[in-house]
PDB file of C-alpha atoms in Angstrom:
ATOM      1  CA  MET A   1      21.615  35.096  74.271  1.00 84.00           C
ATOM      2  CA  ALA A   2      25.395  35.205  74.261  1.00 91.00           C
ATOM      3  CA  ALA A   3      27.634  32.511  75.685  1.00 94.00           C
ATOM      4  CA  PRO A   4      29.288  33.468  78.999  1.00 95.00           C
ATOM      5  CA  THR A   5      32.974  34.053  79.510  1.00 93.00           C
ATOM      6  CA  LEU A   6      35.256  32.847  82.289  1.00 91.00           C
ATOM      7  CA  ASP A   7      38.309  35.012  81.863  1.00 84.00           C
ATOM      8  CA  GLN A   8      39.762  35.727  85.286  1.00 81.00           C
ATOM      9  CA  VAL A   9      40.939  33.771  88.299  1.00 78.00           C
ATOM     10  CA  LEU A  10      41.862  35.998  91.212  1.00 73.00           C
ATOM     11  CA  ASP A  11      44.336  34.897  93.854  1.00 61.00           C
ATOM     12  CA  ASN A  12      43.004  36.144  97.190  1.00 53.00           C
ATOM     13  CA  PHE A  13      45.995  34.873  99.153  1.00 46.00           C
ATOM     14  CA  GLN A  14      49.287  35.832  97.560  1.00 45.00           C
ATOM     15  CA  ASN A  15      47.620  38.841  95.911  1.00 42.00           C
ATOM     16  CA  PRO A  16      45.263  40.307  98.532  1.00 40.00           C
ATOM     17  CA  ASN A  17      44.075  42.987  96.136  1.00 41.00           C
ATOM     18  CA  ASN A  18      42.611  40.265  93.931  1.00 39.00           C
ATOM     19  CA  SER A  19      45.133  40.730  91.160  1.00 40.00           C
ATOM     20  CA  VAL A  20      44.659  38.396  88.222  1.00 41.00           C
ATOM     21  CA  ILE A  21      46.950  35.393  88.368  1.00 44.00           C
ATOM     22  CA  LEU A  22      45.813  33.721  85.151  1.00 44.00           C
ATOM     23  CA  VAL A  23      44.810  34.798  81.691  1.00 40.00           C
ATOM     24  CA  PRO A  24      43.638  31.859  79.568  1.00 41.00           C
ATOM     25  CA  ASN A  25      45.054  31.159  76.153  1.00 36.00           C
ATOM     26  CA  VAL A  26      43.041  32.417  73.163  1.00 33.00           C
ATOM     27  CA  ASP A  27      42.920  28.836  71.886  1.00 35.00           C
ATOM     28  CA  PRO A  28      40.293  27.011  73.993  1.00 34.00           C
ATOM     29  CA  ILE A  29      41.938  23.675  73.267  1.00 35.00           C
ATOM     30  CA  THR A  30      45.351  24.641  74.608  1.00 34.00           C
ATOM     31  CA  PHE A  31      44.162  26.859  77.429  1.00 36.00           C
ATOM     32  CA  ALA A  32      46.648  28.188  79.941  1.00 41.00           C
ATOM     33  CA  VAL A  33      47.435  26.521  83.242  1.00 47.00           C
ATOM     34  CA  GLY A  34      48.123  28.828  86.166  1.00 54.00           C
ATOM     35  CA  VAL A  35      49.501  27.833  89.538  1.00 56.00           C
ATOM     36  CA  THR A  36      48.325  29.111  92.914  1.00 58.00           C
ATOM     37  CA  ASP A  37      48.284  28.047  96.553  1.00 55.00           C
ATOM     38  CA  ASP A  38      44.983  29.821  97.189  1.00 59.00           C
ATOM     39  CA  HIS A  39      42.267  27.296  97.996  1.00 59.00           C
ATOM     40  CA  THR A  40      39.514  29.895  97.701  1.00 68.00           C
ATOM     41  CA  PRO A  41      40.291  31.688  94.419  1.00 76.00           C
ATOM     42  CA  THR A  42      37.682  33.981  92.889  1.00 82.00           C
ATOM     43  CA  LEU A  43      36.553  33.102  89.374  1.00 87.00           C
ATOM     44  CA  ALA A  44      35.051  35.868  87.267  1.00 90.00           C
ATOM     45  CA  GLY A  45      33.631  36.523  83.812  1.00 93.00           C
ATOM     46  CA  THR A  46      30.752  38.009  81.879  1.00 96.00           C
ATOM     47  CA  ALA A  47      27.262  36.913  80.860  1.00 96.00           C
ATOM     48  CA  ASP A  48      23.998  38.472  79.806  1.00 96.00           C
ATOM     49  CA  PRO A  49      22.882  40.931  82.530  1.00 96.00           C
ATOM     50  CA  GLY A  50      20.744  39.210  85.155  1.00 96.00           C
ATOM     51  CA  SER A  51      21.364  35.729  83.735  1.00 97.00           C
ATOM     52  CA  THR A  52      22.034  32.706  85.922  1.00 97.00           C
ATOM     53  CA  VAL A  53      25.523  31.242  85.608  1.00 97.00           C
ATOM     54  CA  LEU A  54      26.243  27.588  86.331  1.00 96.00           C
ATOM     55  CA  LEU A  55      29.868  26.880  87.244  1.00 94.00           C
ATOM     56  CA  HIS A  56      31.132  23.381  86.437  1.00 93.00           C
ATOM     57  CA  TYR A  57      34.407  21.984  87.757  1.00 86.00           C
ATOM     58  CA  PHE A  58      36.341  18.852  86.850  1.00 82.00           C
ATOM     59  CA  TYR A  59      39.306  17.096  88.479  1.00 74.00           C
ATOM     60  CA  PHE A  60      40.822  13.708  89.177  1.00 66.00           C
ATOM     61  CA  ASP A  61      40.766  12.506  92.777  1.00 55.00           C
ATOM     62  CA  ALA A  62      43.760  10.936  94.541  1.00 48.00           C
ATOM     63  CA  LEU A  63      42.746   7.491  93.258  1.00 51.00           C
ATOM     64  CA  GLY A  64      42.730   8.691  89.674  1.00 57.00           C
ATOM     65  CA  ASN A  65      38.956   8.765  89.319  1.00 63.00           C
ATOM     66  CA  PRO A  66      37.437  11.599  87.238  1.00 73.00           C
ATOM     67  CA  VAL A  67      35.045  13.805  89.174  1.00 75.00           C
ATOM     68  CA  ASP A  68      32.544  16.213  87.610  1.00 81.00           C
ATOM     69  CA  GLY A  69      30.987  18.799  89.901  1.00 83.00           C
ATOM     70  CA  LEU A  70      28.677  21.789  89.908  1.00 87.00           C
ATOM     71  CA  VAL A  71      28.939  24.529  92.533  1.00 87.00           C
ATOM     72  CA  PRO A  72      25.851  24.505  94.762  1.00 85.00           C
ATOM     73  CA  ASP A  73      25.336  28.278  94.909  1.00 90.00           C
ATOM     74  CA  THR A  74      23.321  30.414  92.522  1.00 91.00           C
ATOM     75  CA  ILE A  75      25.490  32.820  90.532  1.00 95.00           C
ATOM     76  CA  VAL A  76      23.769  35.750  88.822  1.00 96.00           C
ATOM     77  CA  ALA A  77      25.391  38.252  86.477  1.00 96.00           C
ATOM     78  CA  ASP A  78      24.910  41.856  87.597  1.00 96.00           C
ATOM     79  CA  ALA A  79      23.309  44.684  85.606  1.00 96.00           C
ATOM     80  CA  SER A  80      26.592  45.242  83.778  1.00 96.00           C
ATOM     81  CA  GLY A  81      26.893  41.585  82.859  1.00 96.00           C
ATOM     82  CA  ASN A  82      29.700  40.765  85.284  1.00 96.00           C
ATOM     83  CA  TRP A  83      29.712  37.730  87.574  1.00 95.00           C
ATOM     84  CA  HIS A  84      32.164  36.343  90.132  1.00 91.00           C
ATOM     85  CA  TYR A  85      32.312  33.430  92.528  1.00 90.00           C
ATOM     86  CA  GLU A  86      34.737  32.514  95.329  1.00 83.00           C
ATOM     87  CA  PHE A  87      35.324  28.807  94.953  1.00 81.00           C
ATOM     88  CA  THR A  88      36.011  26.651  98.012  1.00 69.00           C
ATOM     89  CA  PHE A  89      38.037  23.503  97.506  1.00 57.00           C
ATOM     90  CA  SER A  90      36.229  21.474 100.125  1.00 51.00           C
ATOM     91  CA  LEU A  91      33.116  20.521  98.169  1.00 43.00           C
ATOM     92  CA  ASP A  92      31.974  16.905  97.754  1.00 43.00           C
ATOM     93  CA  GLY A  93      34.717  15.499  99.962  1.00 40.00           C
ATOM     94  CA  LEU A  94      37.424  17.146  97.907  1.00 42.00           C
ATOM     95  CA  SER A  95      39.612  17.843 100.928  1.00 39.00           C
ATOM     96  CA  VAL A  96      39.502  14.177 101.946  1.00 35.00           C
ATOM     97  CA  LEU A  97      40.325  12.890  98.495  1.00 35.00           C
ATOM     98  CA  THR A  98      43.012  15.274  97.368  1.00 40.00           C
ATOM     99  CA  GLY A  99      44.105  17.548 100.181  1.00 45.00           C
ATOM    100  CA  PHE A 100      43.268  20.309  97.638  1.00 53.00           C
ATOM    101  CA  ASP A 101      46.347  19.712  95.511  1.00 56.00           C
ATOM    102  CA  GLY A 102      45.735  19.043  91.854  1.00 61.00           C
ATOM    103  CA  THR A 103      44.615  20.477  88.548  1.00 71.00           C
ATOM    104  CA  TYR A 104      41.050  21.723  88.145  1.00 79.00           C
ATOM    105  CA  THR A 105      39.125  22.777  85.044  1.00 84.00           C
ATOM    106  CA  PHE A 106      36.219  25.244  85.232  1.00 89.00           C
ATOM    107  CA  ILE A 107      33.528  25.996  82.646  1.00 93.00           C
ATOM    108  CA  ALA A 108      30.729  28.560  82.995  1.00 95.00           C
ATOM    109  CA  GLU A 109      27.306  27.804  81.517  1.00 96.00           C
ATOM    110  CA  THR A 110      24.226  29.950  80.821  1.00 96.00           C
ATOM    111  CA  ALA A 111      21.202  29.552  78.574  1.00 95.00           C
ATOM    112  CA  GLY A 112      23.398  31.105  75.876  1.00 95.00           C
ATOM    113  CA  GLY A 113      25.979  28.309  75.947  1.00 95.00           C
ATOM    114  CA  PHE A 114      29.342  27.505  77.529  1.00 95.00           C
ATOM    115  CA  SER A 115      32.506  29.481  78.187  1.00 94.00           C
ATOM    116  CA  ASP A 116      35.955  28.322  77.147  1.00 88.00           C
ATOM    117  CA  PRO A 117      37.533  26.079  79.813  1.00 87.00           C
ATOM    118  CA  TYR A 118      39.851  27.556  82.406  1.00 84.00           C
ATOM    119  CA  GLU A 119      42.398  25.354  84.153  1.00 79.00           C
ATOM    120  CA  ILE A 120      44.333  26.033  87.349  1.00 75.00           C
ATOM    121  CA  GLN A 121      46.732  24.004  89.432  1.00 65.00           C
ATOM    122  CA  ILE A 122      46.541  24.132  93.226  1.00 63.00           C
ATOM    123  CA  ASN A 123      49.743  23.434  95.137  1.00 58.00           C
ATOM    124  CA  ASP A 124      50.427  23.365  98.853  1.00 58.00           C
ATOM    125  CA  VAL A 125      53.585  24.145 100.777  1.00 58.00           C
ATOM    126  CA  VAL A 126      55.762  21.172 101.719  1.00 65.00           C
ATOM    127  CA  CYS A 127      58.050  22.507 104.419  1.00 87.00           C
ATOM    128  CA  PHE A 128      59.136  22.802 108.057  1.00 93.00           C
ATOM    129  CA  LEU A 129      58.887  25.590 110.597  1.00 94.00           C
ATOM    130  CA  LYS A 130      61.861  27.589 111.809  1.00 92.00           C
ATOM    131  CA  GLY A 131      63.891  25.728 114.415  1.00 94.00           C
ATOM    132  CA  THR A 132      63.418  22.239 112.961  1.00 97.00           C
ATOM    133  CA  LEU A 133      66.722  20.409 113.381  1.00 98.00           C
ATOM    134  CA  ILE A 134      68.235  18.828 110.256  1.00 98.00           C
ATOM    135  CA  ALA A 135      70.990  16.195 110.473  1.00 98.00           C
ATOM    136  CA  THR A 136      74.434  17.214 109.194  1.00 98.00           C
ATOM    137  CA  PRO A 137      77.862  15.546 109.513  1.00 98.00           C
ATOM    138  CA  THR A 138      78.733  17.999 112.291  1.00 97.00           C
ATOM    139  CA  GLY A 139      75.488  17.644 114.222  1.00 97.00           C
ATOM    140  CA  GLU A 140      71.915  18.854 113.881  1.00 97.00           C
ATOM    141  CA  ARG A 141      71.288  22.397 112.661  1.00 97.00           C
ATOM    142  CA  PRO A 142      68.160  24.562 112.554  1.00 97.00           C
ATOM    143  CA  ILE A 143      66.759  24.406 109.047  1.00 97.00           C
ATOM    144  CA  GLU A 144      66.751  28.190 108.620  1.00 96.00           C
ATOM    145  CA  SER A 145      70.529  28.285 109.220  1.00 97.00           C
ATOM    146  CA  LEU A 146      71.296  26.117 106.195  1.00 97.00           C
ATOM    147  CA  ALA A 147      72.497  27.584 102.907  1.00 97.00           C
ATOM    148  CA  ALA A 148      73.524  26.368  99.489  1.00 97.00           C
ATOM    149  CA  GLY A 149      76.725  24.333  99.766  1.00 97.00           C
ATOM    150  CA  ASP A 150      76.174  23.196 103.358  1.00 98.00           C
ATOM    151  CA  ILE A 151      76.290  19.409 103.771  1.00 98.00           C
ATOM    152  CA  ILE A 152      73.381  17.450 105.229  1.00 98.00           C
ATOM    153  CA  THR A 153      73.119  13.771 106.152  1.00 98.00           C
ATOM    154  CA  LEU A 154      70.436  11.784 104.359  1.00 98.00           C
ATOM    155  CA  ALA A 155      68.357   9.045 105.966  1.00 97.00           C
ATOM    156  CA  ASP A 156      70.462   6.332 104.312  1.00 97.00           C
ATOM    157  CA  GLY A 157      73.679   7.834 105.677  1.00 97.00           C
ATOM    158  CA  ARG A 158      74.855   9.508 102.485  1.00 98.00           C
ATOM    159  CA  GLN A 159      75.900  13.126 102.579  1.00 98.00           C
ATOM    160  CA  GLN A 160      74.791  15.720 100.058  1.00 97.00           C
ATOM    161  CA  PRO A 161      75.213  19.477  99.714  1.00 98.00           C
ATOM    162  CA  VAL A 162      72.210  21.746  99.996  1.00 98.00           C
ATOM    163  CA  LYS A 163      71.264  23.000  96.553  1.00 97.00           C
ATOM    164  CA  TRP A 164      68.716  25.579  97.694  1.00 97.00           C
ATOM    165  CA  LEU A 165      66.800  26.546 100.836  1.00 97.00           C
ATOM    166  CA  GLY A 166      63.222  27.513 100.003  1.00 95.00           C
ATOM    167  CA  ARG A 167      61.321  29.995 102.172  1.00 94.00           C
ATOM    168  CA  MET A 168      57.606  30.787 102.211  1.00 88.00           C
ATOM    169  CA  THR A 169      55.606  33.033 104.540  1.00 84.00           C
ATOM    170  CA  VAL A 170      51.926  32.113 104.771  1.00 78.00           C
ATOM    171  CA  ASN A 171      49.363  34.640 105.993  1.00 71.00           C
ATOM    172  CA  LEU A 172      46.894  32.465 107.902  1.00 70.00           C
ATOM    173  CA  ASN A 173      44.259  35.195 107.950  1.00 62.00           C
ATOM    174  CA  ARG A 174      43.950  35.005 104.167  1.00 55.00           C
ATOM    175  CA  PHE A 175      44.261  31.258 103.770  1.00 53.00           C
ATOM    176  CA  ASN A 176      42.367  28.032 104.288  1.00 52.00           C
ATOM    177  CA  ARG A 177      43.534  27.121 107.786  1.00 54.00           C
ATOM    178  CA  HIS A 178      42.660  23.460 107.210  1.00 52.00           C
ATOM    179  CA  SER A 179      45.698  23.035 105.003  1.00 56.00           C
ATOM    180  CA  ALA A 180      47.840  26.058 105.905  1.00 69.00           C
ATOM    181  CA  SER A 181      48.108  25.699 109.672  1.00 81.00           C
ATOM    182  CA  PRO A 182      51.165  23.745 110.862  1.00 90.00           C
ATOM    183  CA  ILE A 183      50.925  20.086 111.792  1.00 92.00           C
ATOM    184  CA  LEU A 184      52.476  19.193 115.158  1.00 97.00           C
ATOM    185  CA  ILE A 185      54.042  15.735 115.245  1.00 98.00           C
ATOM    186  CA  ARG A 186      54.863  15.168 118.892  1.00 98.00           C
ATOM    187  CA  ALA A 187      58.131  13.538 119.909  1.00 98.00           C
ATOM    188  CA  GLY A 188      57.789   9.775 119.415  1.00 98.00           C
ATOM    189  CA  ALA A 189      54.515   9.971 117.471  1.00 97.00           C
ATOM    190  CA  LEU A 190      55.901   8.222 114.363  1.00 97.00           C
ATOM    191  CA  GLY A 191      57.104   5.253 116.396  1.00 96.00           C
ATOM    192  CA  ASP A 192      60.607   4.086 117.269  1.00 96.00           C
ATOM    193  CA  GLY A 193      61.091   7.241 119.348  1.00 97.00           C
ATOM    194  CA  LEU A 194      60.772   9.492 116.291  1.00 98.00           C
ATOM    195  CA  PRO A 195      60.773  12.362 115.881  1.00 98.00           C
ATOM    196  CA  THR A 196      63.179  12.961 118.743  1.00 98.00           C
ATOM    197  CA  ARG A 197      61.578  16.343 119.489  1.00 97.00           C
ATOM    198  CA  ASP A 198      58.234  17.945 118.721  1.00 97.00           C
ATOM    199  CA  LEU A 199      58.230  18.748 115.026  1.00 97.00           C
ATOM    200  CA  TYR A 200      56.126  21.325 113.165  1.00 96.00           C
ATOM    201  CA  THR A 201      55.554  20.751 109.473  1.00 95.00           C
ATOM    202  CA  SER A 202      53.117  21.569 106.683  1.00 89.00           C
ATOM    203  CA  TYR A 203      50.061  19.516 105.762  1.00 83.00           C
ATOM    204  CA  ARG A 204      51.573  18.077 102.571  1.00 82.00           C
ATOM    205  CA  HIS A 205      55.063  17.230 103.805  1.00 91.00           C
ATOM    206  CA  ALA A 206      55.661  13.505 103.499  1.00 93.00           C
ATOM    207  CA  PHE A 207      57.452  11.278 106.004  1.00 96.00           C
ATOM    208  CA  ALA A 208      58.719   7.740 105.497  1.00 97.00           C
ATOM    209  CA  VAL A 209      56.755   5.384 107.721  1.00 96.00           C
ATOM    210  CA  ASN A 210      57.104   1.626 107.258  1.00 94.00           C
ATOM    211  CA  GLY A 211      58.627   2.055 103.822  1.00 93.00           C
ATOM    212  CA  VAL A 212      56.047   4.438 102.332  1.00 95.00           C
ATOM    213  CA  LEU A 213      55.774   8.216 102.154  1.00 94.00           C
ATOM    214  CA  VAL A 214      52.737   9.554 104.002  1.00 93.00           C
ATOM    215  CA  ILE A 215      51.798  13.239 104.052  1.00 88.00           C
ATOM    216  CA  ALA A 216      51.581  14.672 107.559  1.00 91.00           C
ATOM    217  CA  GLY A 217      47.976  15.817 107.262  1.00 85.00           C
ATOM    218  CA  LEU A 218      46.783  12.239 106.845  1.00 86.00           C
ATOM    219  CA  LEU A 219      48.515  11.179 110.068  1.00 92.00           C
ATOM    220  CA  VAL A 220      46.599  13.625 112.258  1.00 90.00           C
ATOM    221  CA  ASN A 221      44.818  11.731 115.039  1.00 90.00           C
ATOM    222  CA  GLY A 222      43.934  14.561 117.411  1.00 90.00           C
ATOM    223  CA  THR A 223      46.374  13.500 120.117  1.00 93.00           C
ATOM    224  CA  SER A 224      49.946  12.598 119.215  1.00 96.00           C
ATOM    225  CA  ILE A 225      49.674  14.324 115.824  1.00 96.00           C
ATOM    226  CA  VAL A 226      47.502  17.436 115.625  1.00 94.00           C
ATOM    227  CA  GLN A 227      46.717  20.318 113.304  1.00 88.00           C
ATOM    228  CA  CYS A 228      47.388  23.686 114.948  1.00 90.00           C
ATOM    229  CA  SER A 229      44.301  25.438 113.561  1.00 79.00           C
ATOM    230  CA  ASP A 230      44.365  27.797 116.567  1.00 82.00           C
ATOM    231  CA  TRP A 231      47.863  29.048 115.694  1.00 84.00           C
ATOM    232  CA  LYS A 232      48.169  32.414 117.453  1.00 82.00           C
ATOM    233  CA  GLU A 233      50.421  34.228 114.998  1.00 83.00           C
ATOM    234  CA  SER A 234      48.813  35.618 111.858  1.00 79.00           C
ATOM    235  CA  SER A 235      51.557  34.241 109.635  1.00 82.00           C
ATOM    236  CA  VAL A 236      53.892  31.265 109.493  1.00 86.00           C
ATOM    237  CA  THR A 237      57.237  30.991 107.703  1.00 90.00           C
ATOM    238  CA  PHE A 238      58.074  27.570 106.313  1.00 92.00           C
ATOM    239  CA  TYR A 239      61.464  26.327 105.079  1.00 95.00           C
ATOM    240  CA  GLN A 240      62.396  23.467 102.783  1.00 95.00           C
ATOM    241  CA  VAL A 241      65.724  21.924 101.793  1.00 97.00           C
ATOM    242  CA  GLU A 242      66.567  20.918  98.250  1.00 97.00           C
ATOM    243  CA  VAL A 243      69.460  18.657  97.306  1.00 97.00           C
ATOM    244  CA  GLU A 244      70.377  17.069  93.988  1.00 96.00           C
ATOM    245  CA  GLY A 245      67.483  14.682  93.468  1.00 94.00           C
ATOM    246  CA  HIS A 246      64.415  13.873  95.561  1.00 95.00           C
ATOM    247  CA  GLU A 247      65.743  12.312  98.763  1.00 96.00           C
ATOM    248  CA  LEU A 248      64.986  11.546 102.406  1.00 97.00           C
ATOM    249  CA  MET A 249      66.692  13.794 104.951  1.00 98.00           C
ATOM    250  CA  LEU A 250      66.525  13.566 108.729  1.00 98.00           C
ATOM    251  CA  ALA A 251      64.357  16.163 110.452  1.00 98.00           C
ATOM    252  CA  GLU A 252      64.404  15.775 114.232  1.00 98.00           C
ATOM    253  CA  GLY A 253      65.644  12.253 113.450  1.00 98.00           C
ATOM    254  CA  ALA A 254      62.618  11.355 111.293  1.00 98.00           C
ATOM    255  CA  ALA A 255      63.010  10.521 107.596  1.00 98.00           C
ATOM    256  CA  ALA A 256      61.291  13.288 105.612  1.00 97.00           C
ATOM    257  CA  GLU A 257      61.354  14.222 101.951  1.00 96.00           C
ATOM    258  CA  THR A 258      63.529  16.976 100.554  1.00 96.00           C
ATOM    259  CA  PHE A 259      62.042  19.427  98.084  1.00 94.00           C
ATOM    260  CA  GLY A 260      60.747  17.869  94.887  1.00 88.00           C
ATOM    261  CA  GLU A 261      59.698  20.157  92.051  1.00 82.00           C
ATOM    262  CA  ASP A 262      56.186  19.373  90.857  1.00 71.00           C
ATOM    263  CA  GLY A 263      54.833  21.575  88.108  1.00 61.00           C
ATOM    264  CA  ASP A 264      55.357  25.179  89.183  1.00 63.00           C
ATOM    265  CA  ASN A 265      55.300  24.590  92.947  1.00 76.00           C
ATOM    266  CA  ARG A 266      58.696  26.252  93.269  1.00 85.00           C
ATOM    267  CA  GLU A 267      57.042  29.548  92.358  1.00 78.00           C
ATOM    268  CA  LEU A 268      55.052  29.418  95.599  1.00 77.00           C
ATOM    269  CA  PHE A 269      58.240  30.174  97.555  1.00 87.00           C
ATOM    270  CA  ASP A 270      59.162  33.760  98.374  1.00 88.00           C
ATOM    271  CA  ASN A 271      62.718  33.277  97.100  1.00 93.00           C
ATOM    272  CA  ALA A 272      62.040  31.286  93.909  1.00 90.00           C
ATOM    273  CA  ALA A 273      63.849  33.945  91.864  1.00 92.00           C
ATOM    274  CA  GLU A 274      66.985  33.199  93.864  1.00 95.00           C
ATOM    275  CA  PHE A 275      66.943  29.594  92.661  1.00 96.00           C
ATOM    276  CA  HIS A 276      66.416  30.572  89.021  1.00 94.00           C
ATOM    277  CA  ALA A 277      69.345  32.990  89.233  1.00 96.00           C
ATOM    278  CA  MET A 278      71.565  30.263  90.691  1.00 96.00           C
ATOM    279  CA  TYR A 279      70.451  27.499  88.335  1.00 96.00           C
ATOM    280  CA  PRO A 280      69.067  29.003  85.115  1.00 94.00           C
ATOM    281  CA  ASP A 281      69.236  25.661  83.283  1.00 93.00           C
ATOM    282  CA  ALA A 282      67.951  23.449  86.110  1.00 90.00           C
ATOM    283  CA  VAL A 283      65.810  20.427  85.269  1.00 89.00           C
ATOM    284  CA  ALA A 284      63.324  19.024  87.791  1.00 86.00           C
ATOM    285  CA  ALA A 285      64.509  15.824  89.483  1.00 86.00           C
ATOM    286  CA  GLU A 286      62.560  12.599  89.173  1.00 88.00           C
ATOM    287  CA  PRO A 287      60.482  11.813  92.285  1.00 88.00           C
ATOM    288  CA  MET A 288      61.820   9.023  94.458  1.00 91.00           C
ATOM    289  CA  SER A 289      60.479   5.549  93.714  1.00 89.00           C
ATOM    290  CA  MET A 290      59.028   5.070  97.204  1.00 90.00           C
ATOM    291  CA  GLY A 291      55.229   4.919  97.201  1.00 86.00           C
ATOM    292  CA  ARG A 292      53.494   8.157  98.222  1.00 84.00           C
ATOM    293  CA  VAL A 293      50.239   8.153 100.199  1.00 82.00           C
ATOM    294  CA  ILE A 294      48.053  11.199  99.476  1.00 68.00           C
ATOM    295  CA  SER A 295      44.640   9.785 100.388  1.00 70.00           C
ATOM    296  CA  SER A 296      43.417   8.338 103.681  1.00 75.00           C
ATOM    297  CA  ARG A 297      42.222   5.279 101.771  1.00 76.00           C
ATOM    298  CA  GLN A 298      45.774   4.527 100.708  1.00 82.00           C
ATOM    299  CA  ILE A 299      47.331   4.410 104.181  1.00 89.00           C
ATOM    300  CA  PRO A 300      48.552   0.844 104.858  1.00 92.00           C
ATOM    301  CA  ARG A 301      47.138  -0.821 107.955  1.00 92.00           C
ATOM    302  CA  ALA A 302      50.665  -1.315 109.271  1.00 95.00           C
ATOM    303  CA  VAL A 303      51.232   2.451 109.201  1.00 95.00           C
ATOM    304  CA  LYS A 304      47.966   3.137 111.013  1.00 93.00           C
ATOM    305  CA  ALA A 305      48.859   0.521 113.609  1.00 94.00           C
ATOM    306  CA  LYS A 306      52.309   2.013 114.134  1.00 96.00           C
ATOM    307  CA  ILE A 307      50.915   5.503 114.740  1.00 95.00           C
ATOM    308  CA  GLU A 308      48.195   4.063 117.004  1.00 94.00           C
ATOM    309  CA  THR A 309      50.676   2.026 119.055  1.00 95.00           C
ATOM    310  CA  ALA A 310      53.008   5.006 119.438  1.00 96.00           C
ATOM    311  CA  ALA A 311      50.132   7.194 120.646  1.00 95.00           C
ATOM    312  CA  VAL A 312      49.110   4.623 123.253  1.00 94.00           C
ATOM    313  CA  GLU A 313      52.710   4.303 124.439  1.00 94.00           C
ATOM    314  CA  MET A 314      52.760   8.092 124.804  1.00 95.00           C
ATOM    315  CA  GLY A 315      49.771   7.856 127.137  1.00 93.00           C
ATOM    316  CA  TYR A 316      47.046   9.082 124.774  1.00 91.00           C
ATOM    317  CA  VAL A 317      43.581   7.611 124.473  1.00 75.00           C
ATOM    318  CA  THR A 318      43.309   7.442 120.707  1.00 65.00           C
ATOM    319  CA  TRP A 319      40.173   7.748 118.624  1.00 55.00           C
ATOM    320  CA  ALA A 320      40.294   4.037 117.801  1.00 55.00           C
ATOM    321  CA  ALA A 321      40.640   3.076 121.475  1.00 51.00           C
ATOM    322  CA  ALA A 322      37.796   5.371 122.493  1.00 46.00           C
ATOM    323  CA  ALA A 323      35.424   4.016 119.819  1.00 44.00           C
TER     324      ALA A 323
END
């Protein structure tokens, strides 16, 4: 029997016709890394006709622990020796541990042996919806109205010019709504009267709460902070501001991170080419030194208490109070 191959990963989101987004390197030791924001990519390859294919996956969780997994479904190569499988990044608590972001390695196995490894990186959008007000020296402005060269006011009072305004349109009908649907942070939900108005952001956008960065999706409590999984429009356009360095800006008065390049996450934006044309020699900025919470286990008790207290002050019966 021949060893199987795993030679295609198909992006079902950005490329609805299942166009190939990755072609692995010929050298199995230095295999290629492709970037996608599709949380249900289709993996495909070849094997002996009618043979059973086992699909292994490997990743590190948000706490840095290695995780080895095996998809639970039976995969069988067809009469022509082709096999495919749509992988869902919510197995074994993956969504709780990582929020889907991260690098994952896949290996196909049959009785004939193992395929070469195939590695992909999953990135999520980190942005705001149209209409979000950003602080500037002349007053708050809708994020979509900003352009390179415009000055914004950072959370520490400094002023910096906008380097680039990223834009991404997400088709919710072709995406994992758990992570793609906007998060609504109601006015006052972060405590201290912040944000000053209802704010819509993406799952992975981080806000400074009690001196640490916490991604919005981990703050969802079902009352004062909710995920809009019933979003009526079929698509959502997100915007993100980049300045020189990774900083905290003021969005509806709340301290929120500016764009920070991580791997190839810039390529997820519709207008990434615009940035490359403007800054052909750009180097990614170092992430800010403030601690970043990406797992529910990492949220400090003081942060949880602040969100809980704010919700009660807003008149909500929180999950903790109802328990």
